[in-house]
PDB file of C-alpha atoms in Angstrom:
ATOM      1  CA  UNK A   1     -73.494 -92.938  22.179  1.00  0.00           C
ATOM      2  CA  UNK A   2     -70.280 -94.469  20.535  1.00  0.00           C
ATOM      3  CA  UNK A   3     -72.709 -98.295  21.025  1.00  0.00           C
ATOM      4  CA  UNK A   4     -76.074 -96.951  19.702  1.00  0.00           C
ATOM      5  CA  UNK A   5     -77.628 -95.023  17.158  1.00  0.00           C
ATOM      6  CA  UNK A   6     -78.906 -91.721  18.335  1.00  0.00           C
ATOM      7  CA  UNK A   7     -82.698 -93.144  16.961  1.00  0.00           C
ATOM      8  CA  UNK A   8     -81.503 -96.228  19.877  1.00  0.00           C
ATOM      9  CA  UNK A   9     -80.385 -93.847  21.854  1.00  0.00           C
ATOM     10  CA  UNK A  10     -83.707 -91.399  22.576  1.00  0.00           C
ATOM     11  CA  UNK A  11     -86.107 -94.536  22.725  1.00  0.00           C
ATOM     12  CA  UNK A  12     -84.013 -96.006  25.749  1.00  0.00           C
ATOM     13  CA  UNK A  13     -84.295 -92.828  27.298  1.00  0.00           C
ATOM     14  CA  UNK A  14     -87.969 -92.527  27.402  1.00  0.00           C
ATOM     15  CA  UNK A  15     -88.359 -96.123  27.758  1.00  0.00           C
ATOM     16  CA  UNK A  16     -85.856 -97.917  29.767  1.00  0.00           C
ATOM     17  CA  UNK A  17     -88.091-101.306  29.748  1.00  0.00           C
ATOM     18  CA  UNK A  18     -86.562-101.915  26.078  1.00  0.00           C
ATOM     19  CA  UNK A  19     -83.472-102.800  27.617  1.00  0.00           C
ATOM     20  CA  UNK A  20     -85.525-105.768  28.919  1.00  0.00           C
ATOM     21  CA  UNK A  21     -83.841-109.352  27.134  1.00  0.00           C
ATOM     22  CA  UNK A  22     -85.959-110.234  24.580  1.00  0.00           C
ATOM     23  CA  UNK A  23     -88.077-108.552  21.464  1.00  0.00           C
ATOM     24  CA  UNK A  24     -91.232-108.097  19.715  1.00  0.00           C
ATOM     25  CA  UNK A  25     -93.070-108.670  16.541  1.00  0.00           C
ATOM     26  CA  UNK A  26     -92.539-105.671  14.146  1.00  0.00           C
ATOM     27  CA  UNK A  27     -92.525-104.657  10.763  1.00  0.00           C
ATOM     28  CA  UNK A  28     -89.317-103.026   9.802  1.00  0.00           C
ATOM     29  CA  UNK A  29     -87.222-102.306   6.732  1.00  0.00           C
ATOM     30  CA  UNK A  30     -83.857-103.931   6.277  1.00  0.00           C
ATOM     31  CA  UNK A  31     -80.931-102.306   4.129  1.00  0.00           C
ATOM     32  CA  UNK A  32     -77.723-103.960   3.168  1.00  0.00           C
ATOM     33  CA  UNK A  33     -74.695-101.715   1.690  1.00  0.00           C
ATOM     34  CA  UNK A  34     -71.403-103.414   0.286  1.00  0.00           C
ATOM     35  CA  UNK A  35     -68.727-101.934  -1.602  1.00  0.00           C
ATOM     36  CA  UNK A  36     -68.248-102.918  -5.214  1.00  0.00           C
ATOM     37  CA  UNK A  37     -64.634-104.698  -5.713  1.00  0.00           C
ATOM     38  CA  UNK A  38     -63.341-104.260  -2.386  1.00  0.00           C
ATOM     39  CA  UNK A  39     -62.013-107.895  -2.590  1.00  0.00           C
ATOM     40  CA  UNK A  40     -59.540-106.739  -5.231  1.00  0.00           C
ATOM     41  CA  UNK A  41     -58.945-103.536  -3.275  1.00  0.00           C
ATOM     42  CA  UNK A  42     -58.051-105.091  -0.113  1.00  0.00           C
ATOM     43  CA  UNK A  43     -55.405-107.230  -2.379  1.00  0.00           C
ATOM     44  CA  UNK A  44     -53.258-104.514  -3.871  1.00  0.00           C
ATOM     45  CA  UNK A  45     -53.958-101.543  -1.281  1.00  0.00           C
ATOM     46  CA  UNK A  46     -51.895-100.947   2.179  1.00  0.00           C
ATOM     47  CA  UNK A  47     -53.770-102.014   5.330  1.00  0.00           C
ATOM     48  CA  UNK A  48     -53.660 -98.772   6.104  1.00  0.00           C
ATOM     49  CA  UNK A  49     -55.496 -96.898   3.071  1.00  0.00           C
ATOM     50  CA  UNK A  50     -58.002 -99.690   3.448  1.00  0.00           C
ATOM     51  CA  UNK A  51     -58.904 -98.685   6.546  1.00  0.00           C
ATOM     52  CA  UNK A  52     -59.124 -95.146   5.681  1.00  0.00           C
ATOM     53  CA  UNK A  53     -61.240 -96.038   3.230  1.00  0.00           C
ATOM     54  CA  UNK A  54     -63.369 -97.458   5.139  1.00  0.00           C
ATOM     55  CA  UNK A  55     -63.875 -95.365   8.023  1.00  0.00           C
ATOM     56  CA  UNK A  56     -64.614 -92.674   5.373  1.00  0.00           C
ATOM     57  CA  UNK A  57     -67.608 -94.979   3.928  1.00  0.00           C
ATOM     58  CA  UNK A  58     -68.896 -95.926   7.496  1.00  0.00           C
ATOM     59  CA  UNK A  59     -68.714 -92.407   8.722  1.00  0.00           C
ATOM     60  CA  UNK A  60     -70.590 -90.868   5.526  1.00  0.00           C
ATOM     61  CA  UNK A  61     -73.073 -93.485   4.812  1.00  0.00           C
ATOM     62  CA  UNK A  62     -74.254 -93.887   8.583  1.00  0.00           C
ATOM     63  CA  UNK A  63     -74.973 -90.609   9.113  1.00  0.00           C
ATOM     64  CA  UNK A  64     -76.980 -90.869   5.782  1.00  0.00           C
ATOM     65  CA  UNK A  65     -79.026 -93.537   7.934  1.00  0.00           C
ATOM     66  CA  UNK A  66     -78.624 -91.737  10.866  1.00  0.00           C
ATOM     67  CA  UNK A  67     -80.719 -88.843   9.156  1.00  0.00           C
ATOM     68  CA  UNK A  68     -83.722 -91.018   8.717  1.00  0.00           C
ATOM     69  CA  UNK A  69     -83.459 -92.253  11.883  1.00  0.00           C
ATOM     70  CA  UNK A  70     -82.806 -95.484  11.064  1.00  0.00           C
ATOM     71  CA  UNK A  71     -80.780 -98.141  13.415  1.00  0.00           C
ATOM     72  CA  UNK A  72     -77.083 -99.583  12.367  1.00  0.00           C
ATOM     73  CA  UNK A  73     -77.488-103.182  13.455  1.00  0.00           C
ATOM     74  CA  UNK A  74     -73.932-103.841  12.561  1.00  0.00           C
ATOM     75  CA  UNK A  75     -70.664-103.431   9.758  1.00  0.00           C
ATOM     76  CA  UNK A  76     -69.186-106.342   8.720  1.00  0.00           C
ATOM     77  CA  UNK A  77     -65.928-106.102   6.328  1.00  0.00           C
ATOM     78  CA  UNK A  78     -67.009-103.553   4.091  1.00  0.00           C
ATOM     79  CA  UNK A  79     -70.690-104.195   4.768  1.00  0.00           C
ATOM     80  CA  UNK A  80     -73.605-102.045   6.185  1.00  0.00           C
ATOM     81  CA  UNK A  81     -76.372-103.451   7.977  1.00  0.00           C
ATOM     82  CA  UNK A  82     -79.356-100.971   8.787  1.00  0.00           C
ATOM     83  CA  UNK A  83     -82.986-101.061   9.884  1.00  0.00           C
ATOM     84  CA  UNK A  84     -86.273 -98.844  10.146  1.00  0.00           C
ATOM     85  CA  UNK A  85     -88.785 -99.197  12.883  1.00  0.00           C
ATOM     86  CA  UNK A  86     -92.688 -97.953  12.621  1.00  0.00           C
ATOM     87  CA  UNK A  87     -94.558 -95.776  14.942  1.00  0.00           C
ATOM     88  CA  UNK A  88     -97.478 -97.384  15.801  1.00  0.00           C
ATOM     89  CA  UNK A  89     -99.702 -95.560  13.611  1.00  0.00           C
ATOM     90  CA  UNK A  90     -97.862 -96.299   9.626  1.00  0.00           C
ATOM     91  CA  UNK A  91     -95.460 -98.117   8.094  1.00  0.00           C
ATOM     92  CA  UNK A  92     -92.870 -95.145   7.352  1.00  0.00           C
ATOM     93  CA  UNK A  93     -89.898 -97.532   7.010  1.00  0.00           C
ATOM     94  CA  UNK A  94     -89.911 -98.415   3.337  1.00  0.00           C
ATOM     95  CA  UNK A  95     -89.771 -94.578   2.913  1.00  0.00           C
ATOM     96  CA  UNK A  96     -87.239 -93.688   5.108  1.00  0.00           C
ATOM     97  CA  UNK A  97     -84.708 -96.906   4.091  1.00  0.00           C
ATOM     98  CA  UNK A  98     -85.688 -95.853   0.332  1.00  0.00           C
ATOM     99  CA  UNK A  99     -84.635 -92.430   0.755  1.00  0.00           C
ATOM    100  CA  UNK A 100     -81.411 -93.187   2.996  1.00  0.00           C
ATOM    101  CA  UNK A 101     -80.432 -95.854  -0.095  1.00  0.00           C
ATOM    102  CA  UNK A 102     -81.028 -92.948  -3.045  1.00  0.00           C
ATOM    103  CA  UNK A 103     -78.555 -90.657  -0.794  1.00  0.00           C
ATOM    104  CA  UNK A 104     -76.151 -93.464   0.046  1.00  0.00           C
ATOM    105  CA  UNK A 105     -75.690 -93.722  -4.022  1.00  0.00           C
ATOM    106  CA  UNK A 106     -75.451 -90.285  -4.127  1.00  0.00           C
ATOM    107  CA  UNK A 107     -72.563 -89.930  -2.039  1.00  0.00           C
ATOM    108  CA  UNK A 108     -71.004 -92.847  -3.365  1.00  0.00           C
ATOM    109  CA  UNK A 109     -70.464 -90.885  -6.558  1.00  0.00           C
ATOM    110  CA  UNK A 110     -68.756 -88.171  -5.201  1.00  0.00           C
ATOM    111  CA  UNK A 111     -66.342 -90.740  -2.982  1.00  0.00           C
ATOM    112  CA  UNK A 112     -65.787 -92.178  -6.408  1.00  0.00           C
ATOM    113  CA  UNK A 113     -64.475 -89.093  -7.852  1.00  0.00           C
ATOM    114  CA  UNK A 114     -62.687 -88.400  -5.016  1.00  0.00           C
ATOM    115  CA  UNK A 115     -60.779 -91.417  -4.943  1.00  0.00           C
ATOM    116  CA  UNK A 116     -60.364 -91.665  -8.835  1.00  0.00           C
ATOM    117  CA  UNK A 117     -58.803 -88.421  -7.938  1.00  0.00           C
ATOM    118  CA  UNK A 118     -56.528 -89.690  -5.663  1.00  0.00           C
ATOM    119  CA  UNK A 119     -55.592 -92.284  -7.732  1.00  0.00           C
ATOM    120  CA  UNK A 120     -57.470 -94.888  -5.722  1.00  0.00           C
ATOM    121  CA  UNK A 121     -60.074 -97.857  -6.800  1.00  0.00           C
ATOM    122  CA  UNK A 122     -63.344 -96.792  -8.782  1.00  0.00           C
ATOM    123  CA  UNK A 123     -65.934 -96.888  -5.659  1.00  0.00           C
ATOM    124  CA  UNK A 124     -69.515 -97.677  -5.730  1.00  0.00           C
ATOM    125  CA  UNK A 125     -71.365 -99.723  -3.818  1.00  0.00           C
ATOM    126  CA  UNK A 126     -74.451-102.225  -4.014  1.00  0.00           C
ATOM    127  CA  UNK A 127     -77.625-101.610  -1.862  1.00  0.00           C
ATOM    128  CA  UNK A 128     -80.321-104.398  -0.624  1.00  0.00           C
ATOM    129  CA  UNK A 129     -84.174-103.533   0.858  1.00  0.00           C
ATOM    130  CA  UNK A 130     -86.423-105.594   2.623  1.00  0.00           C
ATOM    131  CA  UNK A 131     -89.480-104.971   4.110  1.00  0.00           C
ATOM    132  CA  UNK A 132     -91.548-107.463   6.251  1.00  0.00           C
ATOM    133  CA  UNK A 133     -91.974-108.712  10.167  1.00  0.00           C
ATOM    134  CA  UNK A 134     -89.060-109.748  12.149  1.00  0.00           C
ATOM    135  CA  UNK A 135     -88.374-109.846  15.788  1.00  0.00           C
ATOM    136  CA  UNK A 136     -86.828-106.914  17.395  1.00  0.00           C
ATOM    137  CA  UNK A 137     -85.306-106.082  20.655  1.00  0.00           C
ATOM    138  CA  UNK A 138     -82.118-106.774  23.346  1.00  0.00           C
ATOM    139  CA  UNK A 139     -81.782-110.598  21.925  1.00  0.00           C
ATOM    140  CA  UNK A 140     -78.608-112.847  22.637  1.00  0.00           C
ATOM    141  CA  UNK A 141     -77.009-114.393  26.082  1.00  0.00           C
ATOM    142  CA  UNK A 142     -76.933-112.528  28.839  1.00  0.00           C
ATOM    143  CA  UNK A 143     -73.058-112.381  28.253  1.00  0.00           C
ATOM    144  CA  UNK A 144     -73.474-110.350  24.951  1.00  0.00           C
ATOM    145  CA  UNK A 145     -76.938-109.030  24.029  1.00  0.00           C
ATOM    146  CA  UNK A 146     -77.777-106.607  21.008  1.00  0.00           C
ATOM    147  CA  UNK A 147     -80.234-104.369  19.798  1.00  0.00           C
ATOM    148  CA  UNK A 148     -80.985-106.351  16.861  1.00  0.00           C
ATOM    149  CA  UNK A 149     -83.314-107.689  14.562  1.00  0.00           C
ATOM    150  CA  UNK A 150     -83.905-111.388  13.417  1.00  0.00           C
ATOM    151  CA  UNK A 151     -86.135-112.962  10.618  1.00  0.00           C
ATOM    152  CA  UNK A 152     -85.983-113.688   6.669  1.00  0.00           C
ATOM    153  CA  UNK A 153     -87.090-110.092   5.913  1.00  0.00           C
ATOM    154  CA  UNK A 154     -83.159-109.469   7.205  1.00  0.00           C
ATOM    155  CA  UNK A 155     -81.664-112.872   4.858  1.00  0.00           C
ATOM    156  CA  UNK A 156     -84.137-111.206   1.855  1.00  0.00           C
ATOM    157  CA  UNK A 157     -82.231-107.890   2.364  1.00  0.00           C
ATOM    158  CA  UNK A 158     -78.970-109.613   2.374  1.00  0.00           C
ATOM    159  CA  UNK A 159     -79.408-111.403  -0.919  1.00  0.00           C
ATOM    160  CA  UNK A 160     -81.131-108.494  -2.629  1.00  0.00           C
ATOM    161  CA  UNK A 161     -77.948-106.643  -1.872  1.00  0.00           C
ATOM    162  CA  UNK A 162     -75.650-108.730  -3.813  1.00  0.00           C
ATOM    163  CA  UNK A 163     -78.295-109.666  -6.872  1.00  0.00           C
ATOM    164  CA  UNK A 164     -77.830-106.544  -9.099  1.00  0.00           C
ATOM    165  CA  UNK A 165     -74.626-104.306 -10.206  1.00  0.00           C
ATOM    166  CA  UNK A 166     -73.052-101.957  -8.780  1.00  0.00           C
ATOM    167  CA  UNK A 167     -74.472 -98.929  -8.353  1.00  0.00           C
ATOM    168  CA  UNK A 168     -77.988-100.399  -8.025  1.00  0.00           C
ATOM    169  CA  UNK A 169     -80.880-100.120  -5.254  1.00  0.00           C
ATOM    170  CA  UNK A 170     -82.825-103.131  -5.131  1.00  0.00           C
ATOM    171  CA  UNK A 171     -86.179-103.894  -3.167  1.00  0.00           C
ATOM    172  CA  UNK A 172     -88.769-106.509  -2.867  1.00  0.00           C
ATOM    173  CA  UNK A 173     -92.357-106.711  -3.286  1.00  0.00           C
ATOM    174  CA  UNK A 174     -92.902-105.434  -0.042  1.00  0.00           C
ATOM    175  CA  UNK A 175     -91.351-102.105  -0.103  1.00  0.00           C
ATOM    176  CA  UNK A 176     -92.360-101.614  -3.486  1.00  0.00           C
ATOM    177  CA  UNK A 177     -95.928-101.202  -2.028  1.00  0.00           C
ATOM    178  CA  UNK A 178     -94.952 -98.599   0.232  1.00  0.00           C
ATOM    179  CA  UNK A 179     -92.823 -96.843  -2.096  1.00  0.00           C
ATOM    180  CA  UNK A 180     -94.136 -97.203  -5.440  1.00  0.00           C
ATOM    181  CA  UNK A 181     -95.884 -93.876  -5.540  1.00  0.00           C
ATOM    182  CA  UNK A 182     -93.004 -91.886  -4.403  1.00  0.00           C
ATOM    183  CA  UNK A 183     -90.194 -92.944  -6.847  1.00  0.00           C
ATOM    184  CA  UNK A 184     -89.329 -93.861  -9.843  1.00  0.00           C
ATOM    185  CA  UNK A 185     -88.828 -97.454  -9.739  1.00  0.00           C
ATOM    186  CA  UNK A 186     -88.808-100.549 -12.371  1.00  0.00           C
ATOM    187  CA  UNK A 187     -89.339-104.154 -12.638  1.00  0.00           C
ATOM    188  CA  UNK A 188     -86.442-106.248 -12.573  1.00  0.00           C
ATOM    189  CA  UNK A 189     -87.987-109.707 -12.771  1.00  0.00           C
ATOM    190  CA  UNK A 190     -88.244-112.732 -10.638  1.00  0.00           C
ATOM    191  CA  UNK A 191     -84.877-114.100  -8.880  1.00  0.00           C
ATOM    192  CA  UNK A 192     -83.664-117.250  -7.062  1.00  0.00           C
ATOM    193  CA  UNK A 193     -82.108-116.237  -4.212  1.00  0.00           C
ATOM    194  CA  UNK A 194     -79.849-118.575  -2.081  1.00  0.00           C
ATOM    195  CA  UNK A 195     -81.894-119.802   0.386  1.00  0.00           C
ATOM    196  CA  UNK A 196     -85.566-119.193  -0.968  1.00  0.00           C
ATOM    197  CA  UNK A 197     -87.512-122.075  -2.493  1.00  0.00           C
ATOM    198  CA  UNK A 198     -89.449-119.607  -4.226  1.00  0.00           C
ATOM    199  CA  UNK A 199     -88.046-116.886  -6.625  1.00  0.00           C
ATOM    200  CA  UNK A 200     -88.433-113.209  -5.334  1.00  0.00           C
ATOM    201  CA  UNK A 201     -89.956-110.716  -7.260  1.00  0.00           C
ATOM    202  CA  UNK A 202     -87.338-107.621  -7.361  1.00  0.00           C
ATOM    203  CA  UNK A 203     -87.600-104.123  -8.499  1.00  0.00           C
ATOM    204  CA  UNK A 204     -85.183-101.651  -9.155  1.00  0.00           C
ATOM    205  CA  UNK A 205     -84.462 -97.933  -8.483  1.00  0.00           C
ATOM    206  CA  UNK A 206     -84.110 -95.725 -11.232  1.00  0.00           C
TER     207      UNK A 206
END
């Protein structure tokens, strides 16, 4: 339980084949989290408060994702990487990454205060969304396999998450579809993203 997300968790139980090597075709949503100045932070803080810092963020903000069911693929420095799966009847993913992102913001306020409080770093943090088919499933050697997902709809995500300020929810054309009758959402122009030919239509949360 300490390895998986609870989501993970109950679909190995009632389907043990998934731990099978290898995945499938899905469509998923992808979020990205990073923290806003943490570069500096790590600089001028103690090792110490850093790390409090950020098992406080990893602890709130996953069980944020947790809520919505949605999978922790992996942290990285100060980074979150999430994803949604789809029953087999809708895409509910958009929704549920959407609506984990809007609360991840949310709490990222009141860690700001807190901190400012404390004396600490101004805190907020940048979110990326994706939407799109990738391949999903136990992939990797057989000496260290993960639950994971792999595709450009997870490299989109990535990119979106750094393109905007802080504070900001960002998502592509895809999850717009999904979404756009459920929040309040804006254009924010086409982008060139490292590693696209193409630029990428973005939209913001409002």
């Amino acid at each position: 339980q300490s390895y998986l997300s609870p989501h993970l968790m109950d679909k190995i139980k009632n389907d043990p084949d998934m731990l099978k090597l290898g995945g499938e075709r899905k469509r998923i949503s992808v979020l990205f989290s990073d923290i806003a100045g943490f570069t500096s932070f790590t600089d001028q803080a103690d090792p110490e408060e850093v790390q409090t810092v950020l098992e406080e963020y990893f602890s709130e903000m996953t069980s944020i994702i947790f809520a919505s069911k949605g999978i922790v693929d992996k942290y990285y420095g100060d980074g979150i990487m999430a994803f949604f799966e789809n029953p087999a009847d809708g895409v509910i993913s958009a929704q549920a990454s959407v609506k984990s992102a809007v609360a991840m913001q949310e709490k990222a306020v009141v860690l700001d205060k807190k901190y400012q409080d404390q004396k600490r770093f101004p805190f907020s943090i940048y979110v990326g969304i994706a939407t799109g088919y990738a391949k999903v499933g136990n992939i990797g050697p057989p000496e260290k396999v993960d639950y994971t997902v792999i595709g450009s709809v997870v490299n989109r995500a990535a990119r979106l998450d750094s393109a905007g300020e802080s504070g900001d929810i960002l998502i592509d054309e895809d999850t717009y579809f999904f979404v756009k009758d459920d929040f309040e959402i804006e254009d924010f122009g086409e982008h060139s993203l490292k590693g696209f030919e193409k630029p990428i239509k973005i939209y913001r949360m409002k």
